mmCIF file of N, CA and C in Angstrom:
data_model
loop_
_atom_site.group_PDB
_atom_site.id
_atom_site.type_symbol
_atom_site.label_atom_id
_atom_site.label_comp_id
_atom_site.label_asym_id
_atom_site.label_seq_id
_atom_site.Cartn_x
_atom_site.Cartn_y
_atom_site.Cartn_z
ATOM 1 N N UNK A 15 82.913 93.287 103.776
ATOM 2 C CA UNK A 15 81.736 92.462 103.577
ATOM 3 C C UNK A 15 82.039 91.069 104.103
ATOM 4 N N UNK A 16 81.080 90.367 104.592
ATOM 5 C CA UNK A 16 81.730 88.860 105.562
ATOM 6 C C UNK A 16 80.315 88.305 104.589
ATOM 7 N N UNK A 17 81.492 87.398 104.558
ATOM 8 C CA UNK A 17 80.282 85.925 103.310
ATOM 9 C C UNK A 17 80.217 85.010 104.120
ATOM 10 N N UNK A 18 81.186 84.899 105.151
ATOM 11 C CA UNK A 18 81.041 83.559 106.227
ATOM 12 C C UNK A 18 82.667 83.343 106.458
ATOM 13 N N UNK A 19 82.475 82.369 106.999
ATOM 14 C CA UNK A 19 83.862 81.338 107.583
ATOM 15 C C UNK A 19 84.448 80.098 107.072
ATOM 16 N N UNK A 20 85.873 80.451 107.250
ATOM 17 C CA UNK A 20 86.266 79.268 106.000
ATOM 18 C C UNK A 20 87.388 78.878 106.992
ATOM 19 N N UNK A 21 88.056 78.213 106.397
ATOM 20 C CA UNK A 21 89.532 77.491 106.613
ATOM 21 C C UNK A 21 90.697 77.836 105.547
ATOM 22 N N UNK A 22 91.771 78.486 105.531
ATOM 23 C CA UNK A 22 93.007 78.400 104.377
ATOM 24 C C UNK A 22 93.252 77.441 103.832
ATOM 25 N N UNK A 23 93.275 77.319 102.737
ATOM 26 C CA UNK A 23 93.107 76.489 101.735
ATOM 27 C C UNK A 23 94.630 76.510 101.400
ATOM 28 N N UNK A 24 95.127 78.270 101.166
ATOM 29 C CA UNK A 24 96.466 78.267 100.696
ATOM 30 C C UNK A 24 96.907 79.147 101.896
ATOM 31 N N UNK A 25 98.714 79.413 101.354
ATOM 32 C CA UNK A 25 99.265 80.153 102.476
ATOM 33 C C UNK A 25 99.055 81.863 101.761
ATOM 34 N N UNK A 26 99.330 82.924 102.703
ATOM 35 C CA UNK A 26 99.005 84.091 102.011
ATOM 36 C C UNK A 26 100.026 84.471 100.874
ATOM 37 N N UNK A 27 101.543 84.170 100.562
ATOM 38 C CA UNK A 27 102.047 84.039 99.427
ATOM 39 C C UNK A 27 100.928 83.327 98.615
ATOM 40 N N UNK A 28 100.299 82.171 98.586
ATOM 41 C CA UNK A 28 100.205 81.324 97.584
ATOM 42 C C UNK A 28 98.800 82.387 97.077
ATOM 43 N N UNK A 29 98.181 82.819 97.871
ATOM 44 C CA UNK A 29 96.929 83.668 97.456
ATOM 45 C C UNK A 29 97.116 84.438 96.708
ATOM 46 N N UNK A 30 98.035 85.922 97.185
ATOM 47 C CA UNK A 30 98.445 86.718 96.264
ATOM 48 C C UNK A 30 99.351 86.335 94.899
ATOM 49 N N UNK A 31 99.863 85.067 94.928
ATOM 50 C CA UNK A 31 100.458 84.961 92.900
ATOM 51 C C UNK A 31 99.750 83.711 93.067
ATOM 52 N N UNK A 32 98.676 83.216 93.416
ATOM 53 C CA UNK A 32 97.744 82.207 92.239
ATOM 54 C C UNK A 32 97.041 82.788 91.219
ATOM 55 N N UNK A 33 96.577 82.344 90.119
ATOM 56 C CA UNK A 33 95.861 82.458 89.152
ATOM 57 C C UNK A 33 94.942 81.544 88.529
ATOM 58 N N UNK A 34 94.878 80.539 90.364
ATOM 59 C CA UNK A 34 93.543 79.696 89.764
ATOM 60 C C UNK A 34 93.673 79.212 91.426
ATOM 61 N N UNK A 35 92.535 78.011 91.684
ATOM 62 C CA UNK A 35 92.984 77.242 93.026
ATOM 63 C C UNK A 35 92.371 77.906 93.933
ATOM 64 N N UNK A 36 91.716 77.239 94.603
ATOM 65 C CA UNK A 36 90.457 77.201 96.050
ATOM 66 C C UNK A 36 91.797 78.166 97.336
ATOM 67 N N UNK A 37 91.110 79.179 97.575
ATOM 68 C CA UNK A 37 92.227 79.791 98.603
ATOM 69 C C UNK A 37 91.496 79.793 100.215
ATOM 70 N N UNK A 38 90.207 79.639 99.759
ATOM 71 C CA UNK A 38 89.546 79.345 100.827
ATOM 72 C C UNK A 38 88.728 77.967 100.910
ATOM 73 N N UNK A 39 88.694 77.066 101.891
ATOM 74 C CA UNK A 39 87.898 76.196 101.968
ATOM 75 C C UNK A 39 86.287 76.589 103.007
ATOM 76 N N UNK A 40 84.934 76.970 102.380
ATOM 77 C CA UNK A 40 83.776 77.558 103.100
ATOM 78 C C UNK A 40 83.574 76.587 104.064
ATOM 79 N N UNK A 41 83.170 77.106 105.294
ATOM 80 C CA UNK A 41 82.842 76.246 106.494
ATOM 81 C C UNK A 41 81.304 76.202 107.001
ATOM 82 N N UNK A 42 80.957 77.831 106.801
ATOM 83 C CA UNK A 42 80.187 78.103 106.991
ATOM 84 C C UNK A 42 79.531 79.588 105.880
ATOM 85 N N UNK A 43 78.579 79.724 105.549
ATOM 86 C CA UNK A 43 77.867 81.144 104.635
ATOM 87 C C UNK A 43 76.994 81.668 105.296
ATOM 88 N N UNK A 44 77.016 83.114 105.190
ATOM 89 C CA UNK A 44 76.151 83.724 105.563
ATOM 90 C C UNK A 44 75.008 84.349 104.768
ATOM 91 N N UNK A 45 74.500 83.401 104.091
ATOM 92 C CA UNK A 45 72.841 83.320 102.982
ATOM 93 C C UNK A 45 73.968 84.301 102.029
ATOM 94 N N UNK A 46 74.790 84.071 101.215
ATOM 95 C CA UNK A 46 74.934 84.210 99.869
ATOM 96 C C UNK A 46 75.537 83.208 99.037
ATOM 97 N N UNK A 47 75.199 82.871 97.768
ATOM 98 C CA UNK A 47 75.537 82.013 97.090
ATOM 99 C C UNK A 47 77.224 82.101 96.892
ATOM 100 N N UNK A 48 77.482 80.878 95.945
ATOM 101 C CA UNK A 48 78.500 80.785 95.442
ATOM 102 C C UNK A 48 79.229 81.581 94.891
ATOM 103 N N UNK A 49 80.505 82.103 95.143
ATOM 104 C CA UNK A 49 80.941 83.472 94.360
ATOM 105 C C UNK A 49 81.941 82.830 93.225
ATOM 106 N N UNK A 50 81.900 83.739 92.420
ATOM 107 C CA UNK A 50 83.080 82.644 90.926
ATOM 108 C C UNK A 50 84.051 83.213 91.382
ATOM 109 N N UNK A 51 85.684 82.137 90.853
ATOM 110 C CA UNK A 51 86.407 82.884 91.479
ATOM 111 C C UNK A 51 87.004 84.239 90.585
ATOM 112 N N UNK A 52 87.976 84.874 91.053
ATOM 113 C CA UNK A 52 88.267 86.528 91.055
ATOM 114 C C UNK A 52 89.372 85.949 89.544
ATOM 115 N N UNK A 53 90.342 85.331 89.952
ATOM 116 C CA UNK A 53 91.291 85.262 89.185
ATOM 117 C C UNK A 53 91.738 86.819 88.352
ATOM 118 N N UNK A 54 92.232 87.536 89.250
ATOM 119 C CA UNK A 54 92.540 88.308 88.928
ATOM 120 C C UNK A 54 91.461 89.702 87.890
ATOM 121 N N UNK A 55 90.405 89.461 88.229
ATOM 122 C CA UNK A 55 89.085 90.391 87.406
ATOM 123 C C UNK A 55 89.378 91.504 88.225
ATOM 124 N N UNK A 56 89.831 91.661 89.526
ATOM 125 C CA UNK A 56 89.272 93.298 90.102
ATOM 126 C C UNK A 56 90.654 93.502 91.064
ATOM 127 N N UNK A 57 91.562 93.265 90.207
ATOM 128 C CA UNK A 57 93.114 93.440 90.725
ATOM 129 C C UNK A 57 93.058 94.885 90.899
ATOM 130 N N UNK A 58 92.984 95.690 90.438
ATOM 131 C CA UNK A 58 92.825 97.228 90.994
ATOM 132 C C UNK A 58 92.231 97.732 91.741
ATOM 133 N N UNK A 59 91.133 96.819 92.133
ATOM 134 C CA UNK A 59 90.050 97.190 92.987
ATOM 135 C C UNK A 59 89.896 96.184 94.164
ATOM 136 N N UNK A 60 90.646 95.387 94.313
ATOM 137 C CA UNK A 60 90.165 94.478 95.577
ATOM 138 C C UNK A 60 92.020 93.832 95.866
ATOM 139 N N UNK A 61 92.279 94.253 97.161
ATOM 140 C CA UNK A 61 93.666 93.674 97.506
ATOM 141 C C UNK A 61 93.829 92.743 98.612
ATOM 142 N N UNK A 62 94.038 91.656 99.276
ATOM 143 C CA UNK A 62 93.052 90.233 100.238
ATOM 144 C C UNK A 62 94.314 90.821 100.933
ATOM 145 N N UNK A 63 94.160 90.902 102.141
ATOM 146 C CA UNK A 63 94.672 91.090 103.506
ATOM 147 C C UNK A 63 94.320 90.478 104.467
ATOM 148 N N UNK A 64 95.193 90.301 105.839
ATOM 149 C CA UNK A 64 95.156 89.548 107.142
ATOM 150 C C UNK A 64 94.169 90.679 107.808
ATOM 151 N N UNK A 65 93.424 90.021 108.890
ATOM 152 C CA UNK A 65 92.327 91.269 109.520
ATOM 153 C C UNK A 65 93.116 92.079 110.465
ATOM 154 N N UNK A 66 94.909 91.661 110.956
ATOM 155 C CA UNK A 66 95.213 92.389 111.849
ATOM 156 C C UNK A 66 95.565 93.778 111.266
ATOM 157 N N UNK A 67 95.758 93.464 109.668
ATOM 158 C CA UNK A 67 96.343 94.757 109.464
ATOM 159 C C UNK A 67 94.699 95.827 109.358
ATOM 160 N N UNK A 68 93.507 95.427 109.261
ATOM 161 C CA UNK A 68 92.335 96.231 109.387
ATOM 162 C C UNK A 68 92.188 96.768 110.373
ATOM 163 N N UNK A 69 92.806 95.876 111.194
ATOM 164 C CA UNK A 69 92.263 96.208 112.651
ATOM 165 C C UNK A 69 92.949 97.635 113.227
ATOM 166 N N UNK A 70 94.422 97.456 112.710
ATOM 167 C CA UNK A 70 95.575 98.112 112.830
ATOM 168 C C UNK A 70 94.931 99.563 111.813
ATOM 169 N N UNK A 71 94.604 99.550 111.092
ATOM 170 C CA UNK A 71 93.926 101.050 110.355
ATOM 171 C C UNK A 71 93.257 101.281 111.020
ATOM 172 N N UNK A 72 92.176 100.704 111.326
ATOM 173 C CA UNK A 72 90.851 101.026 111.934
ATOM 174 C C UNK A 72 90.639 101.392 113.301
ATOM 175 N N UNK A 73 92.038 100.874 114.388
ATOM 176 C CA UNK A 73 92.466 101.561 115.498
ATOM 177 C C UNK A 73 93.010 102.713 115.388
ATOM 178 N N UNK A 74 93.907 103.336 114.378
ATOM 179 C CA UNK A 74 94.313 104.411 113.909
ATOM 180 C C UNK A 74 93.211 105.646 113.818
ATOM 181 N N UNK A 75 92.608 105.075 112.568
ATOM 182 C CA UNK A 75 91.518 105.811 112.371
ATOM 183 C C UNK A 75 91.913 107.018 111.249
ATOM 184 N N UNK A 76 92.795 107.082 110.945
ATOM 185 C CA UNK A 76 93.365 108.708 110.435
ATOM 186 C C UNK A 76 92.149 109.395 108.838
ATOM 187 N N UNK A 77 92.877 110.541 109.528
ATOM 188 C CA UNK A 77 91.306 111.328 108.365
ATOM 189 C C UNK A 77 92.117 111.487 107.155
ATOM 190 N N UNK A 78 91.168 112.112 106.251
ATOM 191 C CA UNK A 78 91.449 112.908 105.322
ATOM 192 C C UNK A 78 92.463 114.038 105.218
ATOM 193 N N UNK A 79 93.701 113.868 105.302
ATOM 194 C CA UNK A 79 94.576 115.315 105.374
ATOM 195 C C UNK A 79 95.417 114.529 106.081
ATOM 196 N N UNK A 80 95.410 113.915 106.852
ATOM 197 C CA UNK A 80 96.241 114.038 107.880
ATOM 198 C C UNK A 80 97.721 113.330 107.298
ATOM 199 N N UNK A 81 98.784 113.487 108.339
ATOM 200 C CA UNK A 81 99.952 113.032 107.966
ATOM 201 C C UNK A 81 100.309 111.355 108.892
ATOM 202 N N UNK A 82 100.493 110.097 108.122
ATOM 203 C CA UNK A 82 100.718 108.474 108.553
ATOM 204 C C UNK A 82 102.169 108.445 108.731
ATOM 205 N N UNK A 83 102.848 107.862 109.786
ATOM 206 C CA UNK A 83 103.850 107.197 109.369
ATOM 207 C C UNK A 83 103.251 105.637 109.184
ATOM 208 N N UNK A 84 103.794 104.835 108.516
ATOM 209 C CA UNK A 84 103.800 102.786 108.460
ATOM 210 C C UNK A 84 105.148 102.773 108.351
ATOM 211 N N UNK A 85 105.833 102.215 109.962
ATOM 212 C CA UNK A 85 107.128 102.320 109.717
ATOM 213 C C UNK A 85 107.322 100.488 110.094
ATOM 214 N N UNK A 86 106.507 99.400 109.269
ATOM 215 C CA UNK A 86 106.979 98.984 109.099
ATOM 216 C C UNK A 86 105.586 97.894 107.937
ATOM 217 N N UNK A 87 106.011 98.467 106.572
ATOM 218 C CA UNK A 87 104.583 98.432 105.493
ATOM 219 C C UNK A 87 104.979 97.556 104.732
ATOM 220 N N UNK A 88 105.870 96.562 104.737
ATOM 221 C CA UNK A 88 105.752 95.094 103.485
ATOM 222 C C UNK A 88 104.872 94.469 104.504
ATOM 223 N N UNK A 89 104.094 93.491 103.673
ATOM 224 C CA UNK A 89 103.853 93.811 102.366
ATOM 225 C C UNK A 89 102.681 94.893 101.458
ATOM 226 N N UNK A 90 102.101 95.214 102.256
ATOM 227 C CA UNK A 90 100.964 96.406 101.961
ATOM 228 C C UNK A 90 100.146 96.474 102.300
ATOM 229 N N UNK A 91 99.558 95.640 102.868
ATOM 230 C CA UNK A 91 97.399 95.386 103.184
ATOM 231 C C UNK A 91 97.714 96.865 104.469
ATOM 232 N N UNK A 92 98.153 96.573 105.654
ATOM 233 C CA UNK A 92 98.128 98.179 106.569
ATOM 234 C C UNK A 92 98.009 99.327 105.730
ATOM 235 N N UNK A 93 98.904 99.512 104.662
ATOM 236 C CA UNK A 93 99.241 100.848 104.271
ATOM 237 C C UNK A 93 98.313 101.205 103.106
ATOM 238 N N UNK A 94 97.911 100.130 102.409
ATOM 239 C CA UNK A 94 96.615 100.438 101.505
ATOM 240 C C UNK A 94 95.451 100.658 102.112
ATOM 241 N N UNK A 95 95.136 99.753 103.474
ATOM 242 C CA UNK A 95 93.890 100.165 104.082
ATOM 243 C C UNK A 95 94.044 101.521 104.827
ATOM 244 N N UNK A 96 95.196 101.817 105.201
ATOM 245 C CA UNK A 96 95.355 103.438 105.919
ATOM 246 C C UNK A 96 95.073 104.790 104.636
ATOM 247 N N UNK A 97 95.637 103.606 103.427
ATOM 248 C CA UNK A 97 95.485 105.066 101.918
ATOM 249 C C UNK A 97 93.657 105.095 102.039
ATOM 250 N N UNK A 98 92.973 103.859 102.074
ATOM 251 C CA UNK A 98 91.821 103.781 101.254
ATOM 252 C C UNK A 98 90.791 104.726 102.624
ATOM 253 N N UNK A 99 91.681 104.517 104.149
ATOM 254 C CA UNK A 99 90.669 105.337 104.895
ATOM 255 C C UNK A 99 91.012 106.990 104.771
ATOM 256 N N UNK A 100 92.230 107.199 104.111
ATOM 257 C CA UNK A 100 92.571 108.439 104.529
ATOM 258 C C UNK A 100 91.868 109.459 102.978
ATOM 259 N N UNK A 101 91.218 108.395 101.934
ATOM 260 C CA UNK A 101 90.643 108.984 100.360
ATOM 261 C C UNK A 101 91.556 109.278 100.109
ATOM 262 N N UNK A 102 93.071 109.232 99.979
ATOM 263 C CA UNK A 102 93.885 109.268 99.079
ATOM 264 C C UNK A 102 94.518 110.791 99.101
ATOM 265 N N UNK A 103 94.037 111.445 100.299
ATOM 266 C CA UNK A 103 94.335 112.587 100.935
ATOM 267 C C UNK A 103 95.633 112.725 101.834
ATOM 268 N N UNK A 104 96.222 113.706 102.197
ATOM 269 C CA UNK A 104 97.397 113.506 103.160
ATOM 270 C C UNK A 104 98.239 113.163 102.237
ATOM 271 N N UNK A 105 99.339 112.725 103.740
ATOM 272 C CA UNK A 105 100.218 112.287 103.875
ATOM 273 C C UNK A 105 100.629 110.725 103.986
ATOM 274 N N UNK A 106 101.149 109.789 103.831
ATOM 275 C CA UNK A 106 100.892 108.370 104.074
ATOM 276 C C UNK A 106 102.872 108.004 103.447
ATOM 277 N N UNK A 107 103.782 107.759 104.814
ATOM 278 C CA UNK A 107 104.829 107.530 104.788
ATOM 279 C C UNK A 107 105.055 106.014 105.028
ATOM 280 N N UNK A 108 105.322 105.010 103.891
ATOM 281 C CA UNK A 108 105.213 103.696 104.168
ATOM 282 C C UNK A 108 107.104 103.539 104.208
ATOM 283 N N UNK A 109 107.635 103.220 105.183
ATOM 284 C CA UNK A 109 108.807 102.449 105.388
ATOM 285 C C UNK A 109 109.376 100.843 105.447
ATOM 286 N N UNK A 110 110.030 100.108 105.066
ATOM 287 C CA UNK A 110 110.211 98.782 105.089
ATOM 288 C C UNK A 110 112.046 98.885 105.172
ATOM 289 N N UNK A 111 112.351 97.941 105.737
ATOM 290 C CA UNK A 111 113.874 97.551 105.871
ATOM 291 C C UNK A 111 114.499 96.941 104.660
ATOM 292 N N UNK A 112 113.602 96.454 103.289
ATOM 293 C CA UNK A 112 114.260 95.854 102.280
ATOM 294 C C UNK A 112 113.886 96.421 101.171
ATOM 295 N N UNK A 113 115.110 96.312 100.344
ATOM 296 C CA UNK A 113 114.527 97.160 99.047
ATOM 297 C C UNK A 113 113.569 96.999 98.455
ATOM 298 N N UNK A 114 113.810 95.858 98.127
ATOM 299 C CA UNK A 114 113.056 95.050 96.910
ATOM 300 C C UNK A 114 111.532 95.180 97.589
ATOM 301 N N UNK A 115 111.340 94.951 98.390
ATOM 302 C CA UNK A 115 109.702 94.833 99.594
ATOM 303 C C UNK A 115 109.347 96.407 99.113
ATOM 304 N N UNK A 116 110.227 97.448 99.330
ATOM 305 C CA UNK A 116 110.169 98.875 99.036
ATOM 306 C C UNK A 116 109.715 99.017 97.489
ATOM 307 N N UNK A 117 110.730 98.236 96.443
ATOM 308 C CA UNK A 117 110.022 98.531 95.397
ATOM 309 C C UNK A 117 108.615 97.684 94.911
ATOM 310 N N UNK A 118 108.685 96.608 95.433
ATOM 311 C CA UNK A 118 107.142 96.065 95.103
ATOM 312 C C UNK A 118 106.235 97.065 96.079
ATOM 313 N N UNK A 119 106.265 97.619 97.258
ATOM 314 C CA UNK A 119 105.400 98.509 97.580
ATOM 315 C C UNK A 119 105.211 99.765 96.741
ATOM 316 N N UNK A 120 105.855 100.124 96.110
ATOM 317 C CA UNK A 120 105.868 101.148 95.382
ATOM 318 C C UNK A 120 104.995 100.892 94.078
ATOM 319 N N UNK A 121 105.185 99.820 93.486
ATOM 320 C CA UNK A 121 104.413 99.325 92.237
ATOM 321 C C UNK A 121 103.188 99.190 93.098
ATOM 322 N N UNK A 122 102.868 98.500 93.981
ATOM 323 C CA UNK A 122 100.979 98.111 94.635
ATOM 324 C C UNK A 122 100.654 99.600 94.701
ATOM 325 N N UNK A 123 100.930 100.391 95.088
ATOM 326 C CA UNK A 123 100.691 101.428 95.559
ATOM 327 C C UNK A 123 100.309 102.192 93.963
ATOM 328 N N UNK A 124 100.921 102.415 93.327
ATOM 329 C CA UNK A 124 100.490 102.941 91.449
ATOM 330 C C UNK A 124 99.589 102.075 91.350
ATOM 331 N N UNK A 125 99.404 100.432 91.668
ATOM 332 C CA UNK A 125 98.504 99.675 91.039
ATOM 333 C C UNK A 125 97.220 99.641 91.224
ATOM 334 N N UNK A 126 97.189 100.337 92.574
ATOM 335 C CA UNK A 126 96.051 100.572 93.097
ATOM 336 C C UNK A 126 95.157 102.033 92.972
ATOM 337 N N UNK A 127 96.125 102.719 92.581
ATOM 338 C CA UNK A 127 96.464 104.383 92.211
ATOM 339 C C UNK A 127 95.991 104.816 93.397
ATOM 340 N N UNK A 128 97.332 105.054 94.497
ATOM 341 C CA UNK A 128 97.316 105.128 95.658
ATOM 342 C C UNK A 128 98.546 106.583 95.296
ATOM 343 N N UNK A 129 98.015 107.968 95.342
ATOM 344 C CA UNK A 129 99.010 109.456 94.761
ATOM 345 C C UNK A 129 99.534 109.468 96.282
ATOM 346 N N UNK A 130 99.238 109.417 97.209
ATOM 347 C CA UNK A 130 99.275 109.580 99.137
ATOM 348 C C UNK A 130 100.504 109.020 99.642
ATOM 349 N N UNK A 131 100.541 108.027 98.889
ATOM 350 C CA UNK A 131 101.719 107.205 99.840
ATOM 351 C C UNK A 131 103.337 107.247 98.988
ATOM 352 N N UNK A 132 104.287 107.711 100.110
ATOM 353 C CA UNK A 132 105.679 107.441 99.541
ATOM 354 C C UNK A 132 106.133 105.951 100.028
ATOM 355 N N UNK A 133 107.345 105.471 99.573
ATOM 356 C CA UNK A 133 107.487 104.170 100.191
ATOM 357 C C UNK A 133 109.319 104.409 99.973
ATOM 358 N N UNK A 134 109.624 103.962 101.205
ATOM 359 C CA UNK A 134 111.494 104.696 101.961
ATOM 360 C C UNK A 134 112.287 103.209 102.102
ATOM 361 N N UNK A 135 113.229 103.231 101.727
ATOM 362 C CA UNK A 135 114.442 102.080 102.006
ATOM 363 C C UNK A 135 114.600 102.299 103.238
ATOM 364 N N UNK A 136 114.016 102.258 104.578
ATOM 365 C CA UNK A 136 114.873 102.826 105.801
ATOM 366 C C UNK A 136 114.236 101.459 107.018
ATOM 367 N N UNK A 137 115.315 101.603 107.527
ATOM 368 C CA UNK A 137 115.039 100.347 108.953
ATOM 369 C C UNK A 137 114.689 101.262 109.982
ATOM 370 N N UNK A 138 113.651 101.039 110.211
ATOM 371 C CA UNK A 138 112.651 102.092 111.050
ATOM 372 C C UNK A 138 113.012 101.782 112.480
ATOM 373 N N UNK A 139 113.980 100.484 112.884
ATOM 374 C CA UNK A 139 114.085 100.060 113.908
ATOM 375 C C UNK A 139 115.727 101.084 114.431
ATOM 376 N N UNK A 140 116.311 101.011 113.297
ATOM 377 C CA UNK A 140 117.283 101.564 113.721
ATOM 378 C C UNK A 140 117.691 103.412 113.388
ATOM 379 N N UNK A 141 116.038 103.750 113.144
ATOM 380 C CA UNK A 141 116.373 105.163 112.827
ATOM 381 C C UNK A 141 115.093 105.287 114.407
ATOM 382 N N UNK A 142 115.288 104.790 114.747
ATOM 383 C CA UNK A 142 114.867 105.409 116.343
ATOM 384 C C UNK A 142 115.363 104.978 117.273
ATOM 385 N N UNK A 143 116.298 104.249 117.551
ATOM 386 C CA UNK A 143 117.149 103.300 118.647
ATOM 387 C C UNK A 143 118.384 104.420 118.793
ATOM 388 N N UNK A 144 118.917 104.134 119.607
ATOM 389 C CA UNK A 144 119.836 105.223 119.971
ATOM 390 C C UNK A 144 120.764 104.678 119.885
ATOM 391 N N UNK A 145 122.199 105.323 119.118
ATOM 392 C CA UNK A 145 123.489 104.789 119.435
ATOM 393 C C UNK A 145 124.152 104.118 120.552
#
């Protein structure tokens, strides 16, 4: 849904752990009013992502059933928008090079109740490079 055009207010860390604070500054609206902010009301249901990673699903395209690799998914917006196009069907293999990135993907992924996606400790760079 597009409400209009803004300016960053914050950086995308500061978006995802605020719990108050203007993240967007409006530049421009497209005829809808003022929205209150979220502060966390539809955390299960709404996750704020960069548009490349939409773009990046939405070039994909993958169906219902089918089998994903994301071989490279911290911090999540690609691999949730690939779960939310695929209905939670399939296959959906999210990889990252760091643990910890691995286990917070693993928690977004329950938080969102995303059953589709596994999430792998593996450096995707060096499990296809050749000795």
């Amino acid at each position: 849904v597009k409400l209009g055009y803004g300016i960053a207010a914050m950086s995308r860390t500061e978006v995802l752990g605020a719990t108050g604070g203007m993240a967007v500054h409006m530049t421009f609206r497209c005829n809808v009013p003022d929205a209150p902010p979220l502060n966390g009301l539809l955390s299960r249901r709404l996750y704020a992502q960069q548009l490349p990673s939409s773009v990046c699903a939405h070039v994909l395209a993958p169906l219902p059933g089918e089998r994903v690799l994301d071989m490279c998914a911290a911090p999540g917006g690609k691999t949730t928008h690939l779960a939310s196009l695929m209905k939670n069907q399939g296959e959906l293999f999210a990889l990252d090079h760091s643990a910890k990135k691995v286990a917070a993907l693993q928690e977004l992924f329950q938080s969102l109740g995303y059953t589709n996606v596994t999430a792998y400790h593996i450096d995707a760079a060096r499990s296809v490079l050749p000795k």
